[in-house]
Amino acid sequence: MAYSNFKPTVWSKHIQLELPKFTVFKQDCDYKFEGEAKQGKRVKILGVSRPTIKKYVPETDIDAPETPPDTSVFLDIDQYDYFNYGIDDIDKAQATPGLMPALSEETTRGLAEAEDTFLAKVLALGAGFTSNSTSITTADAAKKAIDKLFVKLWDNGVSTKDKVTIYLTPWFYDLFSDRLVELKTDNDGLIAKGVLGLYKSARVKMSNNIYNDGTDDYIIVKTSKAAAYCNGIDKLEAYRPEKRFSDAIKGLNTYGGKVVRPKELAVLKCHNS
């Protein structure tokens, strides 16, 4: 059978490597647990509280050692997306220049869209601070609203040295773009990740997948450690559909996301009217 020559491992690795290129929100999350993503699995994210810093007085005993509380949280892999499409002849497709890469890319784009939409909602609803519904119609109003989110993060201990990202809708970006510092020509890596500019040293990105509750868009400012994310291509295989004279490819993408440091994530609920 033609599908017996299909290379699922190669495809799986390719999709796994390419997924971040088509996602906006995932790139700026902690996803070091990536290899642990399997259907129905629960991943433990270790965390330790900051120890108490005390003043030392010479020639006196110090306090007994404290035991910082365990702040570990669990990340459930509870999102499952699949694809399943037919190909006349997989051997022929793999031998046709550019065809299999094109199919792989479109598959990756579809999976990325689903992941980004999911994660945008997780971030929007898990923020430590969420503003009241706000009408934003001018560049000055956009700047002031974003500045307030930064103040909230700074008040919560976020440092100016922490990696921070701002996520905007297209209409908000249009109002806000003149406030950005343009990227230098040697920042190809940032440009490839969808970074449009910098503001207060934070990276600025734009997405059509930003969460909307029916009235407001949820503009997000967050650190890279505010949320954890994990995904993996759990299953990928070629097969011969019983009622078709063709080969087919099906795959299962499993993932999960969670806000683990809500104080490092602030949201502006806003509309353009």
XYZ file of C-alpha atoms in Angstrom:
273
model
C 0.000 0.000 0.000
C 1.180 3.498 -0.782
C 0.520 4.834 2.686
C 2.969 2.338 4.187
C 5.792 4.616 3.055
C 4.404 7.629 4.917
C 6.841 9.042 7.491
C 4.739 10.123 10.503
C 7.744 10.881 12.716
C 9.128 13.342 10.186
C 5.755 15.021 9.775
C 5.140 15.143 13.522
C 8.517 16.745 14.220
C 8.033 19.226 11.396
C 4.615 20.307 12.662
C 5.920 20.517 16.226
C 8.819 22.733 15.153
C 6.717 24.936 12.889
C 3.742 25.478 15.210
C 5.345 28.316 17.216
C 5.943 30.273 14.007
C 2.202 30.526 13.379
C 1.103 31.161 16.951
C 1.179 34.528 18.688
C 0.417 33.790 22.330
C 2.223 30.481 22.796
C 5.625 31.924 21.928
C 5.663 34.029 25.080
C 4.617 31.333 27.545
C 6.629 28.901 29.600
C 6.390 25.686 27.593
C 9.425 23.742 28.766
C 7.066 20.834 29.520
C 6.354 20.416 25.797
C 7.541 16.826 25.554
C 5.162 15.700 28.294
C 1.943 16.507 26.430
C -0.224 13.441 25.978
C -3.972 13.012 25.876
C -5.517 13.215 29.334
C -2.203 13.756 31.083
C -1.669 16.142 33.982
C 1.673 17.937 34.131
C 2.975 19.210 37.456
C 4.628 22.609 37.252
C 7.031 22.983 40.121
C 7.167 26.279 41.964
C 8.814 27.499 45.139
C 7.945 30.645 47.066
C 10.519 33.367 47.545
C 12.332 33.009 50.908
C 12.112 35.763 53.509
C 15.099 38.119 53.459
C 16.047 39.214 56.979
C 18.526 41.605 58.522
C 21.585 40.025 60.097
C 22.942 41.336 63.379
C 26.575 40.360 64.028
C 27.262 38.126 67.025
C 23.630 36.958 67.230
C 21.978 33.694 66.236
C 19.965 33.616 63.043
C 16.421 32.234 62.893
C 15.709 28.584 62.247
C 15.488 27.708 58.547
C 12.075 28.279 57.065
C 10.332 25.912 54.720
C 8.995 27.909 51.766
C 5.530 26.642 50.819
C 5.234 24.573 47.672
C 3.488 26.655 45.008
C 3.295 23.889 42.421
C 0.269 23.834 40.136
C -1.087 21.267 37.706
C -1.529 21.821 33.997
C -4.164 19.570 32.456
C -3.748 18.453 28.856
C -7.458 18.697 28.119
C -7.700 20.169 24.620
C -7.815 17.842 21.613
C -7.904 18.841 17.941
C -7.694 16.459 15.005
C -7.368 16.609 11.248
C -8.256 13.970 8.698
C -7.950 14.437 4.952
C -7.512 12.306 1.872
C -4.686 12.262 -0.654
C -4.955 10.400 -3.949
C -1.549 8.773 -3.543
C 0.849 9.507 -0.676
C 3.850 8.105 -2.559
C 3.084 10.438 -5.444
C 2.473 13.348 -3.089
C 5.790 12.793 -1.315
C 7.543 12.683 -4.681
C 5.917 15.906 -5.929
C 8.200 18.859 -5.105
C 6.605 21.238 -2.634
C 3.328 19.370 -2.213
C 3.924 17.655 1.128
C 5.564 20.762 2.684
C 2.541 22.783 1.562
C 0.136 20.267 3.102
C 2.198 20.206 6.282
C 2.223 24.005 6.491
C -1.524 24.331 6.029
C -2.079 21.634 8.652
C 0.210 23.514 11.016
C -1.574 26.801 10.375
C -4.923 25.211 11.161
C -3.671 23.690 14.402
C -1.995 26.961 15.381
C -5.227 28.896 14.862
C -7.083 26.590 17.246
C -4.308 26.734 19.844
C -4.042 30.520 19.709
C -7.791 31.013 20.101
C -7.804 28.722 23.132
C -4.800 30.327 24.799
C -6.037 33.878 24.161
C -9.169 33.065 26.172
C -7.194 31.386 28.965
C -5.008 34.478 29.314
C -7.909 36.916 29.072
C -9.954 35.226 31.789
C -7.027 34.412 34.081
C -5.570 37.886 34.535
C -4.733 39.229 37.966
C -6.126 42.599 36.911
C -8.912 43.324 34.443
C -10.098 46.853 33.733
C -13.682 47.984 33.419
C -15.138 48.163 29.921
C -13.463 51.132 28.248
C -14.051 53.023 25.023
C -10.770 53.633 23.192
C -11.026 55.914 20.162
C -7.813 57.978 20.175
C -4.076 57.337 20.278
C -3.767 59.201 23.590
C -6.494 57.091 25.173
C -4.798 53.919 23.929
C -1.447 54.975 25.399
C -2.927 55.931 28.776
C -4.795 52.631 29.013
C -1.674 50.579 28.247
C 0.361 52.655 30.710
C -2.121 51.795 33.464
C -1.592 48.094 32.802
C 2.155 48.539 33.158
C 1.669 50.312 36.487
C -0.409 47.364 37.708
C 2.359 44.928 36.768
C 5.082 47.070 38.332
C 3.030 47.373 41.534
C 2.924 43.568 41.589
C 6.706 43.285 41.460
C 7.280 42.864 37.734
C 10.715 44.228 36.899
C 11.628 46.406 33.942
C 14.089 43.615 33.121
C 11.377 40.961 32.844
C 10.346 39.860 29.368
C 6.959 41.487 28.759
C 4.695 41.253 25.716
C 1.713 43.381 24.668
C -1.000 41.794 22.504
C -3.195 44.119 20.452
C -6.093 43.799 18.045
C -5.615 45.324 14.571
C -7.784 48.359 15.382
C -5.948 49.017 18.656
C -2.580 48.620 16.954
C -3.645 51.172 14.351
C -4.222 53.715 17.150
C -1.118 52.730 19.106
C 1.488 52.139 16.393
C 2.940 55.670 16.436
C 3.984 55.119 20.065
C 6.194 52.150 19.238
C 9.947 52.064 18.890
C 10.793 50.513 15.546
C 12.880 47.364 15.497
C 16.418 47.668 14.245
C 17.282 45.990 10.967
C 19.305 43.308 12.768
C 16.295 42.093 14.766
C 15.290 39.431 12.251
C 14.610 36.977 15.061
C 11.996 39.229 16.667
C 10.437 40.097 13.335
C 10.098 36.385 12.547
C 8.199 35.966 15.824
C 5.659 38.587 14.815
C 7.036 41.423 16.935
C 5.929 44.727 15.403
C 7.837 47.079 17.673
C 8.724 47.889 21.270
C 6.993 49.945 23.957
C 8.578 50.482 27.384
C 10.988 47.690 26.350
C 8.039 45.304 25.902
C 7.454 43.441 22.662
C 4.290 44.392 20.811
C 2.328 41.838 18.782
C -0.968 41.878 16.927
C -3.529 39.089 16.615
C -7.004 38.496 15.209
C -7.497 35.821 17.859
C -7.600 38.127 20.885
C -10.521 37.145 23.094
C -13.764 39.102 22.743
C -16.687 38.636 25.142
C -19.237 39.941 22.671
C -18.662 43.563 23.629
C -15.014 44.078 24.498
C -11.661 42.951 23.174
C -9.232 41.821 25.879
C -5.911 43.590 25.305
C -3.182 41.750 27.222
C 0.097 42.787 28.851
C 1.989 39.897 30.467
C 5.362 38.471 31.378
C 6.735 35.326 29.777
C 6.230 33.417 33.047
C 2.624 34.438 33.635
C 1.284 31.358 31.863
C 2.400 27.802 31.170
C 1.603 25.938 28.001
C 2.151 22.450 26.691
C 1.296 20.718 23.438
C 2.302 17.711 21.403
C 1.288 15.767 18.310
C -0.070 12.743 20.150
C -1.007 10.655 17.112
C -0.245 10.905 13.404
C -0.807 8.178 10.863
C -1.639 7.398 7.259
C -4.358 4.914 6.389
C -6.591 3.663 3.581
C -10.256 4.781 3.958
C -12.578 1.830 3.444
C -14.934 3.632 1.047
C -12.367 5.638 -0.917
C -9.785 4.874 -3.615
C -7.231 7.105 -1.934
C -4.865 7.401 0.979
C -5.546 9.619 3.984
C -3.675 11.263 6.837
C -5.103 11.869 10.287
C -3.541 13.352 13.377
C -4.352 14.384 16.932
C -2.934 17.498 18.582
C -3.182 17.634 22.382
C -2.519 20.697 24.485
C -3.325 22.668 27.604
C -2.615 26.070 29.079
C -2.937 27.789 32.430
C -2.195 31.141 34.039
C 0.269 30.359 36.830
C 1.294 33.894 37.825
C -1.859 36.007 37.532
C -0.187 39.035 39.111
C 2.075 39.188 36.064
C -0.848 39.478 33.643
C -3.103 42.519 33.167
C -6.024 42.991 30.786
C -7.690 46.024 29.252
C -11.323 45.395 28.293
C -12.030 47.826 25.488
C -14.049 48.635 22.399
C -13.596 51.088 19.553
C -16.786 53.142 19.818
